[in-house]
mmCIF file of C-alpha atoms in Angstrom:
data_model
loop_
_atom_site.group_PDB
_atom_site.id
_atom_site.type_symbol
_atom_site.label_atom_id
_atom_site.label_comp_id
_atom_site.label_asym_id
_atom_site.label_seq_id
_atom_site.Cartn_x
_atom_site.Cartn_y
_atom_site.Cartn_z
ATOM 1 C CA UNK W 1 14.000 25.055 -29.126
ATOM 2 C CA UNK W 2 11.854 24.136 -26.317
ATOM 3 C CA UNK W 3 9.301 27.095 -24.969
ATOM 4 C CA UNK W 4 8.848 27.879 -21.304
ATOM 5 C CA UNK W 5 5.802 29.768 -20.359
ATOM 6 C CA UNK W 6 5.886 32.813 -18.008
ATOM 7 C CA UNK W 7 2.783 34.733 -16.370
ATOM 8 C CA UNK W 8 2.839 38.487 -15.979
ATOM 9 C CA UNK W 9 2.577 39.859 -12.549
ATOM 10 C CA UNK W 10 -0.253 42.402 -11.636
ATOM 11 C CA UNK W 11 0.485 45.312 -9.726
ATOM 12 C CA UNK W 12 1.864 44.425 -6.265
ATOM 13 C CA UNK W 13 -0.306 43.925 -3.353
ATOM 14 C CA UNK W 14 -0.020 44.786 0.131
ATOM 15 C CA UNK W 15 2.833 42.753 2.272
ATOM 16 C CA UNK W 16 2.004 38.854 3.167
ATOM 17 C CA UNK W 17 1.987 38.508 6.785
ATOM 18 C CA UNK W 18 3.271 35.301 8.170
ATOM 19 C CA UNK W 19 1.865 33.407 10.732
ATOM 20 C CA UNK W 20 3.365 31.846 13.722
ATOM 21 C CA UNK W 21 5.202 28.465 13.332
ATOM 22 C CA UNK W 22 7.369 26.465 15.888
ATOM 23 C CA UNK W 23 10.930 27.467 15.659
ATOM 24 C CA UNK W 24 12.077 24.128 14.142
ATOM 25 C CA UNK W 25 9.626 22.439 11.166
ATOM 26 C CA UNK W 26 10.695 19.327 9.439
ATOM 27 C CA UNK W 27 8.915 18.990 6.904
ATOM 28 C CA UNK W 28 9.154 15.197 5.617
ATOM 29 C CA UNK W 29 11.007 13.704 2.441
ATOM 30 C CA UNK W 30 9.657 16.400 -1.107
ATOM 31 C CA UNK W 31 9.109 14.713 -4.542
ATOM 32 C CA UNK W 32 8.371 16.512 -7.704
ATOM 33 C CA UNK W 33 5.325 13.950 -9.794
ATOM 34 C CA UNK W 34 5.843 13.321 -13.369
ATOM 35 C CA UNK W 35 5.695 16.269 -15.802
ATOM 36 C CA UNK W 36 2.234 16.720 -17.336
ATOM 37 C CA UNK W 37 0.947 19.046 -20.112
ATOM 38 C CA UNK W 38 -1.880 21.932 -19.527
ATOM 39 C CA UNK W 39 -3.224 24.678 -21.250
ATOM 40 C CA UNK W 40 -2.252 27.037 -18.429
ATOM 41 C CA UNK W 41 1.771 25.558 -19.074
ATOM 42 C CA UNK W 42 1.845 26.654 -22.424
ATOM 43 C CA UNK W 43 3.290 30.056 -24.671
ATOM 44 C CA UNK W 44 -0.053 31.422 -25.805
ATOM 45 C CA UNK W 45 1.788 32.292 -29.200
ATOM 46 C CA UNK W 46 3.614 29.074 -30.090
ATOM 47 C CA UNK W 47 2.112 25.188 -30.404
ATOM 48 C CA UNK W 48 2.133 23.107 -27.496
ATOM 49 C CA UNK W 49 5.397 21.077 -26.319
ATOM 50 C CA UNK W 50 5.504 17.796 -24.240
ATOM 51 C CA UNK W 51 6.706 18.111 -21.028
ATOM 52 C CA UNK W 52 10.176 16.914 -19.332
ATOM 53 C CA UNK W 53 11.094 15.581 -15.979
ATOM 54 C CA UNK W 54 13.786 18.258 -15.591
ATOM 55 C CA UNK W 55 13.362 21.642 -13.971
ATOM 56 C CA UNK W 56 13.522 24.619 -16.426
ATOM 57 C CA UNK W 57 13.772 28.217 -15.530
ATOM 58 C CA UNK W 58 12.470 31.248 -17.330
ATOM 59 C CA UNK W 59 14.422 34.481 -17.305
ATOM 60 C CA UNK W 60 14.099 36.642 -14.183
ATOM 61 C CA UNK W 61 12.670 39.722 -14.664
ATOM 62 C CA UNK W 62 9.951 42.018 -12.633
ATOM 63 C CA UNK W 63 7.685 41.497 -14.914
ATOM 64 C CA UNK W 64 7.661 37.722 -14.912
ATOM 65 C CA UNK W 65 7.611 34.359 -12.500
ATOM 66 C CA UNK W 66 9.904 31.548 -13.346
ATOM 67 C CA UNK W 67 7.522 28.308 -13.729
ATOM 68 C CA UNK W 68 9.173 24.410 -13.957
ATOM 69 C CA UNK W 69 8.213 22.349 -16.361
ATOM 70 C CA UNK W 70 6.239 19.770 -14.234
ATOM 71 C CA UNK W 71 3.540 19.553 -11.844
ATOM 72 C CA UNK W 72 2.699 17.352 -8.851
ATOM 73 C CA UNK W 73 -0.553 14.787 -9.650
ATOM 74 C CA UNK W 74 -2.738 17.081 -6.702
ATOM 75 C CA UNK W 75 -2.289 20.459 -7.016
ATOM 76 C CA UNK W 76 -1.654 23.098 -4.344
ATOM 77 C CA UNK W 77 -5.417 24.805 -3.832
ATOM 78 C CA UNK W 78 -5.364 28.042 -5.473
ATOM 79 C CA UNK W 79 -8.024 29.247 -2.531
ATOM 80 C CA UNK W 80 -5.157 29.090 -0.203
ATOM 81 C CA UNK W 81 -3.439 31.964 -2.353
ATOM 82 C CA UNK W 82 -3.750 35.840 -1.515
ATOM 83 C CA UNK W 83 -4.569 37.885 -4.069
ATOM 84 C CA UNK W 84 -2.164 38.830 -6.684
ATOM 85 C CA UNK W 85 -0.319 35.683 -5.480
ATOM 86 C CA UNK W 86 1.150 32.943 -8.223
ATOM 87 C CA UNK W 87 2.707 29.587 -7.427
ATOM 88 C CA UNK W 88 6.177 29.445 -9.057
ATOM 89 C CA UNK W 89 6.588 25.789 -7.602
ATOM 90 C CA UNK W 90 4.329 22.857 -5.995
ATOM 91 C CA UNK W 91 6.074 19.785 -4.757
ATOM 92 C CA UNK W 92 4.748 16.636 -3.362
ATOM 93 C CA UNK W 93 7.222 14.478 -1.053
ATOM 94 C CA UNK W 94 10.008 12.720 -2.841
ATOM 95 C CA UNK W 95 9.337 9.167 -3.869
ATOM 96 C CA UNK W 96 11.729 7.561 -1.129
ATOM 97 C CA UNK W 97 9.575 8.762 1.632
ATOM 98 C CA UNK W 98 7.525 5.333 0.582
ATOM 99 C CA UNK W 99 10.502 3.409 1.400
ATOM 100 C CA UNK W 100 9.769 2.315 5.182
ATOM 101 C CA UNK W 101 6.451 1.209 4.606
ATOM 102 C CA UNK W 102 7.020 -0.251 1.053
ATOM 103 C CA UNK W 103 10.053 -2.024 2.715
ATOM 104 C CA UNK W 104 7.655 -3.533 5.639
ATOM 105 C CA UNK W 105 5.224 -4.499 3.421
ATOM 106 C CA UNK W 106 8.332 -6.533 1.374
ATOM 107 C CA UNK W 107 9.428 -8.166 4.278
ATOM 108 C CA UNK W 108 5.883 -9.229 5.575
ATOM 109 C CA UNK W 109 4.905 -10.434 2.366
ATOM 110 C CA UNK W 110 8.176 -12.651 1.525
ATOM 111 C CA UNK W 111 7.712 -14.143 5.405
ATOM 112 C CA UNK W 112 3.662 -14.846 4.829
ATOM 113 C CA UNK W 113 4.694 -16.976 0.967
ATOM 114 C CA UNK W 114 7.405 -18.733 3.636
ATOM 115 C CA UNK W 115 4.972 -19.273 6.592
ATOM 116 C CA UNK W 116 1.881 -20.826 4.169
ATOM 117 C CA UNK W 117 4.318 -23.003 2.101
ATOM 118 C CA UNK W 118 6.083 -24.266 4.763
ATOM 119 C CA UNK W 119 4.768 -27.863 6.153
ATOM 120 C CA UNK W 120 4.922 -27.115 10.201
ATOM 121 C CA UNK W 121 1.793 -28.610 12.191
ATOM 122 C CA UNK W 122 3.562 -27.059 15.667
ATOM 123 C CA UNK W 123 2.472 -24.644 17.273
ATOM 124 C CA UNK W 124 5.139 -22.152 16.428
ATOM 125 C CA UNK W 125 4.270 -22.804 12.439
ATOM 126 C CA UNK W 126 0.825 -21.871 13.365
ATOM 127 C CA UNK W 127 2.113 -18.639 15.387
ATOM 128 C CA UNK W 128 4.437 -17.508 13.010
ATOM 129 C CA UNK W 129 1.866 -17.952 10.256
ATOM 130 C CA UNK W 130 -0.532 -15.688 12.144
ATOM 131 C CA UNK W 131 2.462 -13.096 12.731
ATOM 132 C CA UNK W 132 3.472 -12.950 9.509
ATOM 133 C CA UNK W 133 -0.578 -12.420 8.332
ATOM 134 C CA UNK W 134 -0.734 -9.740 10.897
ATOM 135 C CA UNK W 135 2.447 -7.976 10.006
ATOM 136 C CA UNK W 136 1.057 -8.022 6.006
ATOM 137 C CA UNK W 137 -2.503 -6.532 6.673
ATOM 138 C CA UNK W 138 -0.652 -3.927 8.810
ATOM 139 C CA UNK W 139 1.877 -2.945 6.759
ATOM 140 C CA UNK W 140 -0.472 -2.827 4.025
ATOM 141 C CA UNK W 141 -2.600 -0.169 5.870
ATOM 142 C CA UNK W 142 0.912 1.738 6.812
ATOM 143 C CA UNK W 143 1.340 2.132 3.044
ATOM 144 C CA UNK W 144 -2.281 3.144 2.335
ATOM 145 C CA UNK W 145 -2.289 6.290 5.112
ATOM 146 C CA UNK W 146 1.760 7.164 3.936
ATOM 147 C CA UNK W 147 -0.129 7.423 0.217
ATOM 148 C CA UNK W 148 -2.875 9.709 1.582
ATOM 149 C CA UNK W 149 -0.162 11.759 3.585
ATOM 150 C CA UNK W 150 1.841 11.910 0.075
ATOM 151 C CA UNK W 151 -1.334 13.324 -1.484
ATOM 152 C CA UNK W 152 -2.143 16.352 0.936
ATOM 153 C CA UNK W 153 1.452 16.957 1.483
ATOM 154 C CA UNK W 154 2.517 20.543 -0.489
ATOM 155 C CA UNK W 155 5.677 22.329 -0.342
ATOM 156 C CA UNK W 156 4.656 25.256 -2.352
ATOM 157 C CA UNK W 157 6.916 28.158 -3.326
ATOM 158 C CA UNK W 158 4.472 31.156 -4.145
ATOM 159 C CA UNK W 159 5.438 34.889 -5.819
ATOM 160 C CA UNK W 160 5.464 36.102 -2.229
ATOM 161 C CA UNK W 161 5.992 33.595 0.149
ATOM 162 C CA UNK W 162 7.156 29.687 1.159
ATOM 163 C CA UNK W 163 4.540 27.465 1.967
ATOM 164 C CA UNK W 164 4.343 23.877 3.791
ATOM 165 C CA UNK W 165 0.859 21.897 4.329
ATOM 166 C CA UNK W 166 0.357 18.513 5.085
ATOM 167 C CA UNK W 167 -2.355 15.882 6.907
ATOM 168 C CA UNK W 168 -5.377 14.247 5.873
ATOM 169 C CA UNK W 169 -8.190 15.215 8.591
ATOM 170 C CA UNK W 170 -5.699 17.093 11.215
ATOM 171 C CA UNK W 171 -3.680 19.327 8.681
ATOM 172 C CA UNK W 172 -0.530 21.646 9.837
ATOM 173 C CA UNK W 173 2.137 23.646 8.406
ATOM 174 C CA UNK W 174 4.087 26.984 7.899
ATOM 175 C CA UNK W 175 4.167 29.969 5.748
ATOM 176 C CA UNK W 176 7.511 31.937 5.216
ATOM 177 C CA UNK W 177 7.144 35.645 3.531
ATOM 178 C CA UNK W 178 10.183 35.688 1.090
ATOM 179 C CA UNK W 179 11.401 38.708 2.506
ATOM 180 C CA UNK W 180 12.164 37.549 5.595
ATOM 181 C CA UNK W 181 13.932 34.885 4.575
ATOM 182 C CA UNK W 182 17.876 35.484 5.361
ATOM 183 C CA UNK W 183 19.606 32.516 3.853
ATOM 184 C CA UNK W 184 18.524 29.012 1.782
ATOM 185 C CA UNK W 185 21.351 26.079 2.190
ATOM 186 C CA UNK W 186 21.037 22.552 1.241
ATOM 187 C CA UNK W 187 22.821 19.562 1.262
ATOM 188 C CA UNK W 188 22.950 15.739 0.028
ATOM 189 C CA UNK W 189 24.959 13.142 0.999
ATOM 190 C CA UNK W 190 26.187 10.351 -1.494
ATOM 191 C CA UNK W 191 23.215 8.177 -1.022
ATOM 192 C CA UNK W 192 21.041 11.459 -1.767
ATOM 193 C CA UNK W 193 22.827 12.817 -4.863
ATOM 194 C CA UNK W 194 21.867 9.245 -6.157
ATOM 195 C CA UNK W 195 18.397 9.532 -5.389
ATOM 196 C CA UNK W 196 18.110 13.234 -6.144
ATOM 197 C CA UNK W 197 17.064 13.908 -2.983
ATOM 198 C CA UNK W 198 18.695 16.248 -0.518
ATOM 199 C CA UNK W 199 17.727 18.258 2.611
ATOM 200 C CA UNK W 200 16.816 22.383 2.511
ATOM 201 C CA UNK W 201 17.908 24.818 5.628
ATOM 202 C CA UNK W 202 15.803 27.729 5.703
ATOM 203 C CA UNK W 203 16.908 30.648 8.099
ATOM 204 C CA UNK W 204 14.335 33.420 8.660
ATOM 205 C CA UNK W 205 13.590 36.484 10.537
ATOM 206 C CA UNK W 206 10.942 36.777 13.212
ATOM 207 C CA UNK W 207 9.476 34.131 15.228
ATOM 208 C CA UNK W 208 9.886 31.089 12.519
ATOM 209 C CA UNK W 209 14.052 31.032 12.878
ATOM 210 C CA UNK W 210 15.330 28.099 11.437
ATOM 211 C CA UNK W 211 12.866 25.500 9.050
ATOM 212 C CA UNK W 212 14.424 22.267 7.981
ATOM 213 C CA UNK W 213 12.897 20.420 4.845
ATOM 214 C CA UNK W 214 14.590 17.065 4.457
ATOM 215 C CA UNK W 215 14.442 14.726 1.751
ATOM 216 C CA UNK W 216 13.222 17.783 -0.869
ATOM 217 C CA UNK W 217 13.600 16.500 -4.879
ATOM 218 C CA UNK W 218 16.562 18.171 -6.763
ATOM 219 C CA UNK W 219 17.323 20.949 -3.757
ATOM 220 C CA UNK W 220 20.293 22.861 -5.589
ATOM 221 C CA UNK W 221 17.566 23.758 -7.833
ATOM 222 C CA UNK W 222 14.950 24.344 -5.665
ATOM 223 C CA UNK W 223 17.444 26.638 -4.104
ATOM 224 C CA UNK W 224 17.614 28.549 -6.963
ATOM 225 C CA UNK W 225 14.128 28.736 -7.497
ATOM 226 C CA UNK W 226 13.439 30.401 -4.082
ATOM 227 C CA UNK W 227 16.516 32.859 -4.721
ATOM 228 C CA UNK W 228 15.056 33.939 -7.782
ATOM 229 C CA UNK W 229 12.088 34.315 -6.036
ATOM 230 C CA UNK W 230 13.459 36.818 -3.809
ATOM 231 C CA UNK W 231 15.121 38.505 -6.300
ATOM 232 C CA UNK W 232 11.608 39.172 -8.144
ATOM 233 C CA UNK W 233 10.319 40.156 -4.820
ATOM 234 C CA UNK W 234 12.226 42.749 -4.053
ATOM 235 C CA UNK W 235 12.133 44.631 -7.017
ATOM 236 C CA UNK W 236 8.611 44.479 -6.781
ATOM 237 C CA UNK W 237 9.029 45.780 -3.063
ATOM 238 C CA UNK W 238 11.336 48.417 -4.718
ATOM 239 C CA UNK W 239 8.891 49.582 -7.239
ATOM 240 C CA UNK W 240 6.143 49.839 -4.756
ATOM 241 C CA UNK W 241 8.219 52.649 -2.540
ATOM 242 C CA UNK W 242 9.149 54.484 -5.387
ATOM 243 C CA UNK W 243 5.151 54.617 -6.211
ATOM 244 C CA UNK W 244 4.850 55.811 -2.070
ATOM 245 C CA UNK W 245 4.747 52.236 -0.221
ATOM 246 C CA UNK W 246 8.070 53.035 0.983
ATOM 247 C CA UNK W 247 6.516 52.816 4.568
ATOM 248 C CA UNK W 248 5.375 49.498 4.658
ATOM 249 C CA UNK W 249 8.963 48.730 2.917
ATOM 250 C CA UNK W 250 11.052 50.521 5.283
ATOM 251 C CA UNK W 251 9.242 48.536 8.196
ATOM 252 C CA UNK W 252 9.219 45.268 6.675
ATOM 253 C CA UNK W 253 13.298 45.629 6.385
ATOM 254 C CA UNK W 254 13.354 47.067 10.199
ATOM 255 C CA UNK W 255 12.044 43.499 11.120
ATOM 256 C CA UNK W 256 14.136 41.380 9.013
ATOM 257 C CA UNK W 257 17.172 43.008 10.515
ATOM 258 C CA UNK W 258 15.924 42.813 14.105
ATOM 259 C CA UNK W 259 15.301 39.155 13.345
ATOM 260 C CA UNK W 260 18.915 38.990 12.060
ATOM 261 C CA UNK W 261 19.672 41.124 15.711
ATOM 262 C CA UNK W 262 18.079 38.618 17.748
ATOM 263 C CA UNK W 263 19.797 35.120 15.812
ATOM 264 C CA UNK W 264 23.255 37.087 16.567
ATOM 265 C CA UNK W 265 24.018 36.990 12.627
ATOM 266 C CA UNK W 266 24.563 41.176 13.092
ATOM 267 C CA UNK W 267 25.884 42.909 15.896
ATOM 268 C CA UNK W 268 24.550 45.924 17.401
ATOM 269 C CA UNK W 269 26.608 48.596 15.793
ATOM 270 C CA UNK W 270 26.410 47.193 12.376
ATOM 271 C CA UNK W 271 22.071 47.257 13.128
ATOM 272 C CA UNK W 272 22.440 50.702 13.616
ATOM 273 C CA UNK W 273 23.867 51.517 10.821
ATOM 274 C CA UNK W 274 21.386 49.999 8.502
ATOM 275 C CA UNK W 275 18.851 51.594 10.927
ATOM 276 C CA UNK W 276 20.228 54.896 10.398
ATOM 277 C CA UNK W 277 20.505 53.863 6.497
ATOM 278 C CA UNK W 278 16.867 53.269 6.237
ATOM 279 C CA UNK W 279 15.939 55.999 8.361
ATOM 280 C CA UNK W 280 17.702 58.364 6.488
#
C-alpha cells in the first residue's frame, strides 16, 4: 500500500490578512510538473516510495495538511510564507499554455524548410524567404519568455490562504485568506476534460470578489484540495476561540458575511440574524 506523508500543524497563528487585488484576476492556463521524490515527501517511519502523476489526499484532520504526491520543477519560495504557514499545493501553468507559441514556432519553421528549398529567384521568393526567417527567430523568442513566465508562475494553495504570483522582472498577483473564501466552482469543456485542464471560479468576501483561474491541471481535484483546506482551517479557527481568540474569530466571520451582504448572496434580514448569532 502506497504511503502519503502528512506534516503536523503548530499551534495556530494570528489571522492572514489579505491584500488588495483587482476584482477580476485571471490567472493564465495551471499545470502540475512531473512527480519527483524528496526527503521532505516521505513517512519518516516507512522506506521511501516512487512518486505518481496522480493527486493523492491524506485524511483530513486538525492535526494534519493533505500534501499531493507531486511537485512543480521550481518551487513556491518558502520566504513568501507567514509563519506557521505550510503549502498543501504548488502548481505551475498547465502544459497547453505553450500551445500558441509552440504552434507559431511550427508554422514558421515548416514555411522557412518551404521558402529555402524552393527554387524562386523573384523577388517575392526572396521576400517570403526573409518573412518566413523573421517569423522563426520571433517565434522562437515568444517561446523562450512563455518558458520563463511558466517558471515564475505559482498558484500556491497554503494552510491559510490561496496564493497567485507570476512575472519575470515585473511580478503581480493575489492572495485569498481561506476564510473568506465563499464558494470554489470549476468547469471543463470536452476539449478540457481531454487535456485535464479546466477553469476554477473563486468567489470571496471583501474587496477581491470574484478570481477566475483558467486552464488550472485536474480542477475537480484542486477543488477538493482547497475545500479541505477550509475545512482544516476552521477547526483550527474553532480551537483558537475556545483557547480565548474568539475575538479575532467573531470579527473575521462579521466580514465574510458583510462581503456576502455586499455581492447580494444574503439579504439583510438573514445578515442579522447571523449578526445577532455571533453576537450572542
Amino acid at each position: 500500500m502506497r504511503r502519503v506523508s502528512t506534516m503536523v500543524l503548530p499551534e495556530p497563528a494570528a489571522a492572514t490578512i489579505a491584500s488588495g487585488a483587482a476584482s477580476v484576476v485571471t490567472a493564465s492556463r495551471w499545470w502540475g510538473s512531473r512527480p519527483r521524490s524528496t526527503a521532505r515527501h516521505r513517512c519518516a517511519s516507512g522506506p521511501s516510495s516512487a512518486s505518481v502523476p496522480t493527486l493523492r489526499l491524506a485524511p483530513a484532520s486538525a492535526s494534519t495538511v493533505p500534501r499531493y504526491d507531486y511537485a512543480p520543477r521550481m518551487t513556491f519560495s518558502q520566504k513568501n510564507l507567514n509563519a506557521n504557514e505550510t503549502i498543501a499545493l504548488d502548481l505551475h501553468p498547465h502544459w497547453w499554455y505553450f500551445s500558441s507559441p509552440v504552434f507559431a514556432l511550427v508554422v514558421s519553421i515548416i514555411g522557412s524548410i518551404w521558402a529555402l528549398t524552393t527554387d524562386g529567384d523573384s523577388n517575392l521568393g526572396k521576400v517570403m524567404r526573409v518573412v518566413f526567417i523573421a517569423a522563426l527567430v520571433v517565434s522562437a523568442l515568444w517561446v523562450v519568455a512563455r518558458y520563463l513566465k511558466w517558471m515564475t508562475t505559482h498558484f500556491v494553495i497554503t494552510s491559510h490562504r490561496l496564493i497567485f504570483r507570476t512575472g519575470v522582472i515585473a511580478k503581480s498577483g493575489i492572495e485569498i485568506p481561506l476564510e473568506r473564501v465563499n464558494n470554489v466552482n470549476f468547469n471543463q469543456s470536452i476539449f478540457e476534460r481531454m487535456l485535464g485542464a479546466g477553469d476554477l471560479l473563486i468567489e470571496s468576501g471583501g474587496e477581491d470578489g470574484q478570481s477566475r483561474f483558467s486552464d488550472i491541471k485536474r480542477p475537480d481535484e484542486v477543488q477538493r484540495m482547497i475545500h479541505s483546506q477550509m475545512e482544516l482551517a476552521a477547526e483550527r479557527r474553532g480551537s483558537y476561540a475556545r483557547g480565548g481568540g474568539g475575538v479575532a474569530s467573531v470579527a473575521e466571520e462579521l466580514e465574510r458575511l458583510e462581503g456576502m451582504l455586499q455581492r447580494g448572496t444574503l439579504s439583510p434580514e438573514e445578515f442579522e440574524a447571523q449578526k445577532r448569532r455571533l453576537l450572542g
